[in-house]
Coordinates of C-alpha atoms in Angstrom, one line a residue:
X1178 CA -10.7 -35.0 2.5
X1179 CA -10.8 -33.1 5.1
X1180 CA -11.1 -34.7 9.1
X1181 CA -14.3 -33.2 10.8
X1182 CA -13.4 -32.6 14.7
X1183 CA -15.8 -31.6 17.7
X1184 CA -14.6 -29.9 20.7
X1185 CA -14.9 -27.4 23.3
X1186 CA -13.4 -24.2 23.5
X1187 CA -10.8 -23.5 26.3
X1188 CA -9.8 -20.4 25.5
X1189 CA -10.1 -17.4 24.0
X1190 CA -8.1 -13.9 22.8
X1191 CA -9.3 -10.8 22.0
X1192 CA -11.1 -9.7 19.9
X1193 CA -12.6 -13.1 18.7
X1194 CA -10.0 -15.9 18.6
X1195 CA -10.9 -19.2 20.3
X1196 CA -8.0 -22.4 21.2
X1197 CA -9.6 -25.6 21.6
X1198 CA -7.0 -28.7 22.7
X1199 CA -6.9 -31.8 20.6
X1200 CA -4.7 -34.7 20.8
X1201 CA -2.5 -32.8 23.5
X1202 CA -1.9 -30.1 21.2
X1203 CA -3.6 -26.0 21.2
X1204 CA -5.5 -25.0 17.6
X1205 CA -6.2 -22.0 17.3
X1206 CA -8.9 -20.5 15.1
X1207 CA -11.2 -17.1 14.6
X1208 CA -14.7 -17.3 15.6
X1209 CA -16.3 -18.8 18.5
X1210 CA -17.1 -18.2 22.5
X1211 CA -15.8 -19.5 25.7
X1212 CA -17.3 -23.1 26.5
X1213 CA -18.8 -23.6 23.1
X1214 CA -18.7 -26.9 21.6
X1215 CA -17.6 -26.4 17.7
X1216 CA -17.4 -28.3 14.9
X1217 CA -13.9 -27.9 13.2
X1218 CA -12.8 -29.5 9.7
X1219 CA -9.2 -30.1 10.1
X1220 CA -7.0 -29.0 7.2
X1221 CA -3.9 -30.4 7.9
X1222 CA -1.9 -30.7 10.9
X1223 CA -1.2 -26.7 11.9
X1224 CA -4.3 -26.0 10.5
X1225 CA -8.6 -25.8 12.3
X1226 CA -11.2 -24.4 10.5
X1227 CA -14.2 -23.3 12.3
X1228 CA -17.3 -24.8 11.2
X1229 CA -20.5 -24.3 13.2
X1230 CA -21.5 -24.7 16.7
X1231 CA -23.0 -27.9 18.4
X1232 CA -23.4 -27.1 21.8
X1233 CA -24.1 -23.3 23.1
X1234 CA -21.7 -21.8 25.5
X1235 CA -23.5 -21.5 29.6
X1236 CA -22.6 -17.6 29.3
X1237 CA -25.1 -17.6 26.2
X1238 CA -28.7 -17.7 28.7
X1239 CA -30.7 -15.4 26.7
X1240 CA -31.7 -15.7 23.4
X1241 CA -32.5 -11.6 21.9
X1242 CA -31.3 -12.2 18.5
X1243 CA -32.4 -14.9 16.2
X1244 CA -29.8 -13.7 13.2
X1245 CA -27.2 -14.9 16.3
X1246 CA -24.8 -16.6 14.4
X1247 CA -25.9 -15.8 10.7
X1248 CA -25.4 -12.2 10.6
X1249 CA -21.9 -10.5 10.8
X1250 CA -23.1 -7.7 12.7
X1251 CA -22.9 -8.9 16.6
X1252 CA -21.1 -11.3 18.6
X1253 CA -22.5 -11.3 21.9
X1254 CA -26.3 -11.1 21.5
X1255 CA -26.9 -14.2 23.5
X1256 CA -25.2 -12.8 26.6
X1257 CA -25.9 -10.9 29.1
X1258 CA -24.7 -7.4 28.8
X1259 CA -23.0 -8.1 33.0
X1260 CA -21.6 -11.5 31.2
X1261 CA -20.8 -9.4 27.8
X1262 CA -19.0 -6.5 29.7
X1263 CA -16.9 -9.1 31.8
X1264 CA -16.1 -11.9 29.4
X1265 CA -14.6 -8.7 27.1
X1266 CA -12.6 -7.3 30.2
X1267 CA -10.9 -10.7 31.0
X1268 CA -10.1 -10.6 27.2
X1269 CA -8.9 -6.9 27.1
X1270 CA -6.5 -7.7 30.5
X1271 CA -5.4 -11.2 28.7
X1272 CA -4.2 -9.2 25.8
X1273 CA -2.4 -6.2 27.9
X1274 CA -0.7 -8.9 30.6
X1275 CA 0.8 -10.6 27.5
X1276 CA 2.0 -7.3 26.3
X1277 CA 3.7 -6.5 29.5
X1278 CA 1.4 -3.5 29.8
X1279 CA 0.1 -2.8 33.4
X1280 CA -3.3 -4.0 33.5
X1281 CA -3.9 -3.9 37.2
X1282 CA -6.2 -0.8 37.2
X1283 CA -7.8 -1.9 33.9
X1284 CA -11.5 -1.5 34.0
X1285 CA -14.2 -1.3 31.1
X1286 CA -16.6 0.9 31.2
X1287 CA -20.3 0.1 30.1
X1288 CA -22.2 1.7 27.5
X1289 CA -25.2 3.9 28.9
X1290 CA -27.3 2.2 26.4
X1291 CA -26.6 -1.7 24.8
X1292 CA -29.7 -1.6 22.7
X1293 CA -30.8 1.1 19.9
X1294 CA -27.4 2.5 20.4
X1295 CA -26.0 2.7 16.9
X1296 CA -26.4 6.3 14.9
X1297 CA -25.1 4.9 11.9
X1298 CA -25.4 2.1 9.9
X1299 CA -24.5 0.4 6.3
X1300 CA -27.2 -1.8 4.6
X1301 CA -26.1 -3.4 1.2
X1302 CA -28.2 -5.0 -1.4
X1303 CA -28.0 -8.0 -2.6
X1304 CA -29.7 -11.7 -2.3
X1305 CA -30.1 -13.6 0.7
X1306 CA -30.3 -17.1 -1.8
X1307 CA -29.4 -17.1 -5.3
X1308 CA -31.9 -15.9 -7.4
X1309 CA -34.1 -15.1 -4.4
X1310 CA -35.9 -12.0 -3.9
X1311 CA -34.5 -8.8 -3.5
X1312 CA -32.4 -8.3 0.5
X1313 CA -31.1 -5.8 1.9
X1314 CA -28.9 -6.0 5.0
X1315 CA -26.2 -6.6 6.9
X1316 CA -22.9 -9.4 5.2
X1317 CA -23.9 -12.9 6.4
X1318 CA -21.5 -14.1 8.7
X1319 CA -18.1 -15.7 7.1
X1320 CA -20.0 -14.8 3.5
X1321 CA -18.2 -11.5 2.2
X1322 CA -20.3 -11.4 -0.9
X1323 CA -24.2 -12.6 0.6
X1324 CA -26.7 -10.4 2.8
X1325 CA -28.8 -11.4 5.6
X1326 CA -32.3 -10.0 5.0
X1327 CA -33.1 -9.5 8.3
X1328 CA -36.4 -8.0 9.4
X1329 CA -35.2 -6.2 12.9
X1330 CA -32.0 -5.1 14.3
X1331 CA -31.4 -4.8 18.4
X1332 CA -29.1 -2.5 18.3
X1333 CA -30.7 0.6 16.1
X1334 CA -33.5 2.3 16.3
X1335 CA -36.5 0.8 14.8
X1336 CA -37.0 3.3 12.3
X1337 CA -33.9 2.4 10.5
X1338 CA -35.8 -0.6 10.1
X1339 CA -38.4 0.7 8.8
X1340 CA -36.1 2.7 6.2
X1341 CA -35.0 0.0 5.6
X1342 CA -37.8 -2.3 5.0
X1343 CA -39.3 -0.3 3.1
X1344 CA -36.3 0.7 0.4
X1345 CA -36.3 -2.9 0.3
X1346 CA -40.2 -3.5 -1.1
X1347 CA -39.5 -0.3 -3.1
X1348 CA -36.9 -1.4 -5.3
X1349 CA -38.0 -5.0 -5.6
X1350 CA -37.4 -6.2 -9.1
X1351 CA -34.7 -4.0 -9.6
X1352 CA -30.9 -5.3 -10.3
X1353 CA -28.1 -5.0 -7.1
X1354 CA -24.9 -4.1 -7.7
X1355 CA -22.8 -7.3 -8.2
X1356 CA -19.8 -7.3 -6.5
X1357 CA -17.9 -10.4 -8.4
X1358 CA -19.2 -9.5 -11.7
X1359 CA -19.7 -5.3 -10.9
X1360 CA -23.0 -5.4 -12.7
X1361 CA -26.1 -3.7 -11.6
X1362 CA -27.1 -0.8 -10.2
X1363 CA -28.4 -0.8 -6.3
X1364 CA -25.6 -0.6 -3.8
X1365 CA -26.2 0.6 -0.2
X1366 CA -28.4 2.2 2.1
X1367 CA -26.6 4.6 4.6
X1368 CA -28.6 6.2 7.2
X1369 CA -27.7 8.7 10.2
X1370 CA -30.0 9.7 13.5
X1371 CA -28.9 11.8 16.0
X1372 CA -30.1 11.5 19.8
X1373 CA -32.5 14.5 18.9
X1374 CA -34.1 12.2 16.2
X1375 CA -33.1 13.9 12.8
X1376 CA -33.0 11.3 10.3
X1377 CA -30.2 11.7 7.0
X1378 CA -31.0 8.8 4.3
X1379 CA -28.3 8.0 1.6
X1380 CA -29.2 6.1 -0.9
X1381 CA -26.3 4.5 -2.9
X1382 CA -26.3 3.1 -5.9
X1383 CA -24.0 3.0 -9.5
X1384 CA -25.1 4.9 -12.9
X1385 CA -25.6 1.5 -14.7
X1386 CA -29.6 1.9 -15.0
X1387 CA -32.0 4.6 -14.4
X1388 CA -34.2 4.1 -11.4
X1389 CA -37.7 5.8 -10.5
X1390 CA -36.1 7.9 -7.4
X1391 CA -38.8 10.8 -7.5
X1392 CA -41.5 8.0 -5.9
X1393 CA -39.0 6.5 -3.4
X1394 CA -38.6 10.1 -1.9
X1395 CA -42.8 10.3 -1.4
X1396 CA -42.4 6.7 -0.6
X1397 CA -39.5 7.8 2.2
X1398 CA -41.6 10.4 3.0
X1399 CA -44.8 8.7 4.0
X1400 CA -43.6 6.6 6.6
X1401 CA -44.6 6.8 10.1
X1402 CA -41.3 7.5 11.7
X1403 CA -40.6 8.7 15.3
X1404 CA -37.7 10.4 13.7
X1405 CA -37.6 13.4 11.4
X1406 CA -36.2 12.7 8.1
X1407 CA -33.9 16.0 7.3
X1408 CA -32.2 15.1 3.9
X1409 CA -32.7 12.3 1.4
X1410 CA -29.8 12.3 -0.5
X1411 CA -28.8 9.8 -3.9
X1412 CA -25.2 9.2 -4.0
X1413 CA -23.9 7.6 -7.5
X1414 CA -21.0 5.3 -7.1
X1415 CA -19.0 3.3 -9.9
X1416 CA -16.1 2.1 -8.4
X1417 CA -15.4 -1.3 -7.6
X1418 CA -14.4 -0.6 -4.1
X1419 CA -17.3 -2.1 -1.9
X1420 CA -16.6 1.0 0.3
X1421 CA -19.6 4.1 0.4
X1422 CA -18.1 6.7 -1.1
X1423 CA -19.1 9.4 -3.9
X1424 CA -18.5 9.9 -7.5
X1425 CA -21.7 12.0 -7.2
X1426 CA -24.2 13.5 -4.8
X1427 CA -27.7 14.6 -5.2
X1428 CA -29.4 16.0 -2.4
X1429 CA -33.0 14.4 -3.3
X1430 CA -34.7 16.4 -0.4
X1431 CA -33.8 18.9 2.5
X1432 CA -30.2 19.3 3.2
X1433 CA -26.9 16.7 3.5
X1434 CA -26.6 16.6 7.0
X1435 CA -27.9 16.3 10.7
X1436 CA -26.7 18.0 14.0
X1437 CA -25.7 15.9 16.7
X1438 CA -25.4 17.2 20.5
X1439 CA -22.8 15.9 22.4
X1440 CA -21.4 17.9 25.8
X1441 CA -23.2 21.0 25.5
X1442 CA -22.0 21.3 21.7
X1443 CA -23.7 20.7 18.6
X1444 CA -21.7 18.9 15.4
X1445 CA -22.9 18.7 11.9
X1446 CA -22.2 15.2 10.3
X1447 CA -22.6 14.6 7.2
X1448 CA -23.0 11.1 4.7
X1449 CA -19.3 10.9 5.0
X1450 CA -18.5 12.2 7.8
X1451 CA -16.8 10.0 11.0
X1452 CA -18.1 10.6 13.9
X1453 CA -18.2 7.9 16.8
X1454 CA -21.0 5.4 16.0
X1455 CA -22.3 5.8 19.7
X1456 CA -23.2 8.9 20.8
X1457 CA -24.2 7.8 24.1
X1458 CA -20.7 6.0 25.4
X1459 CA -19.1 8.8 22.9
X1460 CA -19.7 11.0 26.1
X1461 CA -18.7 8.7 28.4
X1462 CA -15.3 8.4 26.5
X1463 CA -14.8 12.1 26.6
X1464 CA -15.8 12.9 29.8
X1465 CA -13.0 10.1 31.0
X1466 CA -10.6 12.1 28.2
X1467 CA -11.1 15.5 30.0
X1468 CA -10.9 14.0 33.1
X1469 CA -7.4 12.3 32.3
X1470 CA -5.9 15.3 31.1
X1471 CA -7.2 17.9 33.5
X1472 CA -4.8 20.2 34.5
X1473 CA -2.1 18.8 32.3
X1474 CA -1.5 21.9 29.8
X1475 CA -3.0 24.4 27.9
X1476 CA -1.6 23.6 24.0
X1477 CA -3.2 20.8 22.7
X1478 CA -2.2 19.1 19.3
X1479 CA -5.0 16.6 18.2
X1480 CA -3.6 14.0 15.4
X1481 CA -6.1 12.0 13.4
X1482 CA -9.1 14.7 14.4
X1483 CA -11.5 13.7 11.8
X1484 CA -14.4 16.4 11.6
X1485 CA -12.9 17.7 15.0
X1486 CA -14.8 16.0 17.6
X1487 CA -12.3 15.7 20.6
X1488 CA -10.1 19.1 19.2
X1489 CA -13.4 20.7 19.9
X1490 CA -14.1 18.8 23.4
X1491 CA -11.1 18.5 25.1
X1492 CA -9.5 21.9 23.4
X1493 CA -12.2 24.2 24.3
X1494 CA -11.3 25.6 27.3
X1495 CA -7.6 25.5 26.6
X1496 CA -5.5 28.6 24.8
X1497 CA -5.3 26.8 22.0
X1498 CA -5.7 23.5 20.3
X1499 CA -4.7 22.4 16.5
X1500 CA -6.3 19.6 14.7
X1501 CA -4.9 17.2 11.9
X1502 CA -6.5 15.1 9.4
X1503 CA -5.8 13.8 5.9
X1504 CA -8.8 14.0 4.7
X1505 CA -9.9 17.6 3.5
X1506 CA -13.5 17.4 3.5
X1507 CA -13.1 16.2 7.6
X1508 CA -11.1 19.3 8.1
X1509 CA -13.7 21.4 5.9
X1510 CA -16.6 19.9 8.4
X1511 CA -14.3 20.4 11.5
X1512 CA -13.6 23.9 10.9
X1513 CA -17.2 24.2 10.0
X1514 CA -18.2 23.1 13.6
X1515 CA -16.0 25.2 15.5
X1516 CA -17.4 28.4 13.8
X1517 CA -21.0 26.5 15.1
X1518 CA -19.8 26.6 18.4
X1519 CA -18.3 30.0 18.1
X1520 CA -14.9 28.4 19.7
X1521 CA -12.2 31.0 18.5
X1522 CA -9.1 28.8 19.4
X1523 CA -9.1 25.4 17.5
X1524 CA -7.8 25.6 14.3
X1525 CA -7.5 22.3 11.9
X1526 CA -5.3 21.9 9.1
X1527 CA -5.3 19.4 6.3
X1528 CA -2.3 16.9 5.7
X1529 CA -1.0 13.2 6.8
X1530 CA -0.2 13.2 10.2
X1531 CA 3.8 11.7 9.7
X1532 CA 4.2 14.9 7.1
X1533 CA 2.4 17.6 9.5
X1534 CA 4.7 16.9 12.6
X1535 CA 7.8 17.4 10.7
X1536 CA 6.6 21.0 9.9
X1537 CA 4.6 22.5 13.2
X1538 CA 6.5 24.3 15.9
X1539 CA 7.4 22.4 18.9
X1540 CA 4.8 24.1 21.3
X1541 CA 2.3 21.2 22.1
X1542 CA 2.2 19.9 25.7
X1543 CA -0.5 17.3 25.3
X1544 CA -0.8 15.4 22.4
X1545 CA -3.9 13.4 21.6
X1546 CA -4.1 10.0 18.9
X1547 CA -7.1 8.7 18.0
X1548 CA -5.9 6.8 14.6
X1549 CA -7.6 4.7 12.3
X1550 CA -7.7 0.5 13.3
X1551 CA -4.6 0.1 11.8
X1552 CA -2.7 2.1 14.4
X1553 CA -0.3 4.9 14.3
X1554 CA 2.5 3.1 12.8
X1555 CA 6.4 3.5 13.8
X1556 CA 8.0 6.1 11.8
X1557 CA 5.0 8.4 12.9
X1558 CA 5.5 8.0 16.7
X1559 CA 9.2 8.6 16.2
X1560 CA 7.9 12.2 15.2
X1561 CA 5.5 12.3 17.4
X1562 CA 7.6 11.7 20.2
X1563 CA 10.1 14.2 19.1
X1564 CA 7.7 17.0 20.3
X1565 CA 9.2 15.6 23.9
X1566 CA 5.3 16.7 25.4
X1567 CA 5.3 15.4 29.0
X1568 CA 1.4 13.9 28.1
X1569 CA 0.0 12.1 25.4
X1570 CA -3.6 10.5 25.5
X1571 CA -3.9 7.9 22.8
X1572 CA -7.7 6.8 22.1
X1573 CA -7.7 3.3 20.1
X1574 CA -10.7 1.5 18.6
X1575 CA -8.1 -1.8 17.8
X1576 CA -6.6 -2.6 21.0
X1577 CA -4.5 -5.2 18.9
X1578 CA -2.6 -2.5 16.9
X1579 CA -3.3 0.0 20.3
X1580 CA -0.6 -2.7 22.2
X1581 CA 2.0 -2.7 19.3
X1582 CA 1.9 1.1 19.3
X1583 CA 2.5 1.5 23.2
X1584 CA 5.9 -0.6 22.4
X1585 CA 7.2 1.6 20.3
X1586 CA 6.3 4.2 22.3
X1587 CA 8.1 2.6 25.3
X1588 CA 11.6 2.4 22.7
X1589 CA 11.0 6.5 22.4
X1590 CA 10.7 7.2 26.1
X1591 CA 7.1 7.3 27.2
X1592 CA 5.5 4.8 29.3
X1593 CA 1.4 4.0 30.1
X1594 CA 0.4 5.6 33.5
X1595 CA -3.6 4.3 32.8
X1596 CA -5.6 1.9 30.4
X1597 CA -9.3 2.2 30.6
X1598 CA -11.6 0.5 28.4
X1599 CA -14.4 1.9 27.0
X1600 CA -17.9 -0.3 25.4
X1601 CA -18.5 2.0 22.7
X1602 CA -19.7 -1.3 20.6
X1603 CA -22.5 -3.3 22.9
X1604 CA -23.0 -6.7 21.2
X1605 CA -20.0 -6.7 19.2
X1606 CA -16.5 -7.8 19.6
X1607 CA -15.3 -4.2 19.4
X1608 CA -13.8 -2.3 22.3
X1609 CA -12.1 1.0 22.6
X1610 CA -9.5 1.4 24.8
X1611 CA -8.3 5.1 26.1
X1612 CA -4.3 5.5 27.7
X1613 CA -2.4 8.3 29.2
X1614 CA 1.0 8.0 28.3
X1615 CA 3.8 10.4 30.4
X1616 CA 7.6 10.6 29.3
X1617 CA 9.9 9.0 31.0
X1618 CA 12.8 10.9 32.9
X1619 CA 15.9 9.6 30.8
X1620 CA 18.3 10.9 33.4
X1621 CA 17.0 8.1 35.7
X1622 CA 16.9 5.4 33.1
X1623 CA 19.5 2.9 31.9
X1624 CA 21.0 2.4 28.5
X1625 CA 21.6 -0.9 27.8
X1626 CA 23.9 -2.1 24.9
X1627 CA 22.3 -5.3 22.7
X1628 CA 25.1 -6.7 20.7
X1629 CA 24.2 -8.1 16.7
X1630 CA 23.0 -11.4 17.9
X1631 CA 20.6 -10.5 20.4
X1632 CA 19.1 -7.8 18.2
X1633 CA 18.4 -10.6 15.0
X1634 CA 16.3 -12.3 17.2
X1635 CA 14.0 -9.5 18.1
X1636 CA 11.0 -9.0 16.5
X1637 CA 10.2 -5.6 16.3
X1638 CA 7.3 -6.3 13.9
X1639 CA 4.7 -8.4 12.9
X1640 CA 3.7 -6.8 10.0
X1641 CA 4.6 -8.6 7.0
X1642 CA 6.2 -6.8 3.2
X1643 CA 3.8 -7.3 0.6
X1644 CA 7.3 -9.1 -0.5
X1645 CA 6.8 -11.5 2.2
X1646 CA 3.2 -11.9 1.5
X1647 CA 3.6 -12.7 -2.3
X1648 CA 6.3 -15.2 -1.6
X1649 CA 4.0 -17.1 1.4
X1650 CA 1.1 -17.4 -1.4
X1651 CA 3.6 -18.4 -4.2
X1652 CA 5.5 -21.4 -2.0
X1653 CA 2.0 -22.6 -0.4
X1654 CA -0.7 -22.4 -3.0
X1655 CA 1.5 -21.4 -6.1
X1656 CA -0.3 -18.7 -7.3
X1657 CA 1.0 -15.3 -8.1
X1658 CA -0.8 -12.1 -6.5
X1659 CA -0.5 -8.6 -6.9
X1660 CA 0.0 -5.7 -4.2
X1661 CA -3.3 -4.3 -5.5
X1662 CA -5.1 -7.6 -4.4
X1663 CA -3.0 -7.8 -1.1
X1664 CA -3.5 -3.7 -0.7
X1665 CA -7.6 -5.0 -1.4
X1666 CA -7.7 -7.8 1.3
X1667 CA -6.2 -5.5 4.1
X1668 CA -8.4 -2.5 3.5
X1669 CA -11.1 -5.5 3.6
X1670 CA -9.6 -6.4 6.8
X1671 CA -9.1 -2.9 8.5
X1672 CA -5.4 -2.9 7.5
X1673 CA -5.8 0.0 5.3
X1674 CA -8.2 2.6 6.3
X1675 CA -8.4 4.9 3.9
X1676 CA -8.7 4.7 -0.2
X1677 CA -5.5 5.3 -1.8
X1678 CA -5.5 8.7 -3.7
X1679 CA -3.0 8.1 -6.5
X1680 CA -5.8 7.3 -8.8
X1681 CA -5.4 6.6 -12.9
X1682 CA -6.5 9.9 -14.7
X1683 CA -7.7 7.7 -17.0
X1684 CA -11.3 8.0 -17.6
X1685 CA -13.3 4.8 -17.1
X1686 CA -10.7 3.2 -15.8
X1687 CA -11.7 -0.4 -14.0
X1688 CA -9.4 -1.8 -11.4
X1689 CA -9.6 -5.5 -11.1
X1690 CA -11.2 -7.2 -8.0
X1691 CA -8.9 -9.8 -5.9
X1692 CA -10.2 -13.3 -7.5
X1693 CA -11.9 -15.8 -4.3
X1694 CA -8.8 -18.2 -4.8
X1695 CA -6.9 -15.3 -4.5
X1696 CA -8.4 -13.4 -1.5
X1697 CA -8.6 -16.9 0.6
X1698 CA -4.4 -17.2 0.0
X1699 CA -3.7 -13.9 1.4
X1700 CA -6.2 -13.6 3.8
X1701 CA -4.0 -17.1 5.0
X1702 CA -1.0 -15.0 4.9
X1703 CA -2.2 -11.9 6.8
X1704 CA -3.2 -14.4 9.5
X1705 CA 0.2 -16.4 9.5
X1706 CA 2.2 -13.2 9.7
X1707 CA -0.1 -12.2 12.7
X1708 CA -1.7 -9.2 11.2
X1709 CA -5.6 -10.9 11.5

C-alpha cells in the first residue's frame, strides 16, 4: 500500500516541477507552487506522487478563481500577477543558469492584459460526474478524459461564456463523443474573437447521430453578445485523435473566418489557423522582434511561418522575406494575407523545414525560428546553420526544448547575444521566450580534441528511441507497447505537434487508442528519460 507523506515544497523548476525534502533526500514531482504544503503518496523509494494540497502557498493572497486547482487551464490564478510575473522569471533564469546560458540580462516582459486575454479557446464535451448532466469545458486537472463544467472563465471574454453556456443547455440530452469507447456524437466547441470583436464559432462534433443544427444557429444567433458573430461553422470529425481537426466543414452561417489587427496589418484566421493566442502580448513580442533585428539585414528567411504572421511583420519593410511551413493550408492563408496587405515581397512556400533548407539558395542574412514545443530538433539546425547568416532570432513557446536547441546551436558556431521573456500566457505556466543568436568568429576560437572516452560520457540527448521506451515499459511493468501508443502519448504531451500524414487509404479505417495501463507506463518513461 502505498505511504501517504505531507511536506512543504522547497523548490521548484520550470515550467511546473516542485522538490520537496524528505528523510534528507530531494523528490521530485510535477505539480505544485513554492511554499505549498502537499500531500504525496509515496510509491516506492525513487518515486512521489502528488496528491492534493493541505496548506496554500503565502504567494497565493488572492483568491480570483474558484476552479483553482480543479481545472487544467491555469496555474497561477491565486497570485498576484507582480508575484506571477516574478515567481516565473526566477524560474525562467533557474532553467537558463543551469543550462550555462547567460541569464544576466534576462527580463520577462508582462502581458498588456492578464485577464480576458485569450482569442481562442477549446471547450470539449463530456460529463463533469458519471452519468451527470451534460458539461462542457475545459480537462479537469490530472483527468485526461473528464471536463470541468465551469460557469466563467478569467481569462476570456465573457461572451465565450456565454457561447458557451448556452451550446451547453442546447444540446442537453444529447450523447458526447466518448473518448475511451469513441461513441457518440458531440465533440468540441472552438471559438475565435479578435480585439475588434468578430466572433467565429466551430462547432465540432462526429457523424454518428444527426443533430437539430438549424435551431442552435437561431439559438447562436439570439444571444446578447458584445461581440459580432461573423461565421457559425459545423465541423464533422471521426477520428479518434482528440485533436480539432476536419474530415468536413460546413459553414452553418456567414463566412469561415475573422480579421485580426495586429501592427497596422490586418490577418484573416481561420478555424484552423495558428495564430498567437494573445493578441495583445503578440505585439509586444514583435515589437521586441523588430527591435532586436533592426538594422541587421535586408533578406529574411522565416522557418516555421505558420499563416505568415512574423514573415509579414518583421519582413515588411525589408527587400525580401521567404516563409516556410509544412502545412499547406497555413501557407494558402499566409499568402492570402500578404495579398491583404498588398506586401509585394514575402513569398511562402509549402514543405518541412529540414527538406526546404537543403534546396533554397544561400542568400538569407537573418533567419527567424519560431517551431512547434517540441523544438527545432538537431539534424535541422545543422542545416540551418549551414546558411552561415551572421543573425538568427529564435522565438520559443517551450523554453525546455528552447535550452536544448541553443546547445546545439553553440556545437555549430552561434552563440546567444540576448534572452528575453515574453508572458504571452497570464495565469498559466506557459512562457515564451525570444533570443538573438550571432555566429561566432571561428578564426578566434579553439578546437579542442575529445578522445573516445570522454565523448561516451556525453550526453548529447535526452530524448529517448521509441526502442528505449518499449524496453523501459517491458522491464518495469511488463507490458508490451506500440510506437503508435508511444507516438499517441507524446503528441498528448506536446512531443509531436503535428498529425502524422502517412494515413491508411483504407476507408473506415479505426486506429486503436493507447489503453490507461498503457498510457500511465509510458507517460513514466517520457518522464524518466527527461522528455516531460
Amino acid at each position: 500500500m502505498n505511504k501517504e507523506i505531507i511536506a512543504k515544497i522547497t523548490e521548484v523548476d520550470f515550467p511546473n516541477r516542485s522538490t520537496v525534502e524528505i528523510e534528507g533526500k530531494k523528490f521530485k514531482f510535477k505539480g505544485g507552487l513554492l511554499g505549498q504544503e502537499v500531500k504525496l503518496y509515496k510509491k516506492n523509494r525513487r518515486k512521489l506522487i502528488y496528491k492534493n494540497v493541505e496548506k496554500l502557498s503565502p504567494l497565493e493572497t488572492e483568491e480570483n478563481c474558484k476552479y483553482q486547482g480543479v481545472c487544467g487551464g491555469c496555474t497561477y490564478q491565486n497570485f498576484s500577477y507582480e508575484d506571477e510575473i516574478a515567481y516565473k522569471e526566477e524560474m525562467l533564469k533557474k532553467l537558463l543558469r543551469e543550462n550555462d546560458i547567460d541569464a544576466e540580462e534576462f527580463y520577462l516582459i508582462k502581458s498588456p492584459k492578464y485577464k480576458e486575454y485569450r482569442n481562442k479557446m477549446e471547450y470539449t464535451f463530456g460529463d463533469e460526474e458519471k452519468d451527470g448532466p451534460l458539461a462542457l469545458g475545459l480537462h479537469k486537472k490530472g483527468y485526461f478524459h473528464e471536463v470541468v463544467d465551469m460557469d466563467k472563465c478569467l481569462i476570456v471574454h465573457p461572451d465565450f461564456d456565454k457561447v458557451r453556456i448556452k451550446t451547453r443547455e442546447y444540446f442537453q440530452g444529447t450523447s458526447f463523443y466518448n473518448r475511451k469507447t469513441h461513441e457518440g456524437v458531440l465533440r468540441h466547441l472552438s471559438l475565435r474573437r479578435t480585439i475588434s470583436g468578430e466572433m467565429l464559432i466551430n462547432l465540432v462534433t462526429s457523424s454518428q447521430e444527426e443533430i437539430d443544427i438549424e435551431n442552435y444557429v437561431k439559438a447562436m444567433l439570439e444571444l446578447d453578445l458584445e461581440s459580432e458573430i461573423k461565421g457559425i461553422l459545423h465541423t464533422i470529425n471521426d477520428r479518434m485523435s482528440d485533436a480539432v481537426v476536419k474530415d468536413e466543414l460546413h459553414i452553418l452561417y456567414g463566412r469561415d473566418y475573422v480579421v485580426e489587427k495586429l501592427m497596422d496589418m490586418e490577418f484573416k484566421i481561420g478555424p484552423f489557423s495558428f495564430f498567437q493566442t494573445n493578441t495583445y502580448s503578440a505585439e509586444v513580442l514583435y515589437t521586441e522582434a523588430e527591435k532586436i533585428l533592426k538594422d541587421k539585414g535586408d533578406y529574411l528567411l522565416d522557418l516555421f511561418c505558420g499563416t505568415g504572421t512574423i514573415t509579414s511583420i518583421l519582413g515588411k519593410n525589408r527587400k525580401e522575406a521567404l516563409g516556410v511551413e509544412i502545412v499547406e493550408e497555413a501557407v494558402d492563408s499566409a499568402r492570402e494575407n500578404v495579398e491583404l496587405n498588398g506586401l509585394k515581397n514575402i513569398k511562402f512556400i509549402p514543405g518541412d523545414v529540414y527538406e526546404v533548407v537543403k534546396e533554397l539558395e544561400n542568400m538569407y542574412d537573418i533567419i527567424v525560428v519560431d517551431p512547434p514545443r517540441a523544438g527545432i530538433g538537431k539534424k535541422a539546425i545543422e542545416k540551418i546553420t549551414e546558411f552561415g547568416v551572421e543573425n538568427i532570432l529564435y522565438i520559443s513557446c517551450n523554453p525546455v526544448t528552447f535550452v536544448e536547441d541553443i546547445k546545439t546551436f553553440r556545437e555549430c558556431g552561434y552563440k546567444e547575444k540576448s534572452v528575453h521573456g515574453v508572458d504571452q500566457f497570464p495565469r498559466t505556466n506557459h512562457v515564451e521566450t525570444v533570443a538573438l543568436l550571432y555566429k561566432l568568429n571561428t578564426e578566434h576560437h579553439l578546437d579542442i580534441e575529445i578522445g573516445e572516452d570522454e565523448l561516451s560520457e556525453i550526453d548529447f540527448s535526452k530524448d529517448a528511441t521509441y526502442g528505449e521506451i518499449k524496453k523501459y515499459v517491458l522491464d518495469k511493468y511488463g507490458l508490451k507497447v506500440s510506437s503508435l501508443y508511444i507516438a499517441q502519448i507524446k503528441r498528448k504531451h506536446g512531443l509531436i505537434e503535428r498529425e502524422n500524414y502517412n494515413f491508411s487509404k483504407k476507408e473506415n479505417q479505426r486506429v486503436p487508442n493507447c489503453p490507461e495501463e498503457k498510457e500511465k507506463a509510458i507517460e513514466d518513461a517520457l518522464e524518466h528519460f527527461g522528455m516531460i
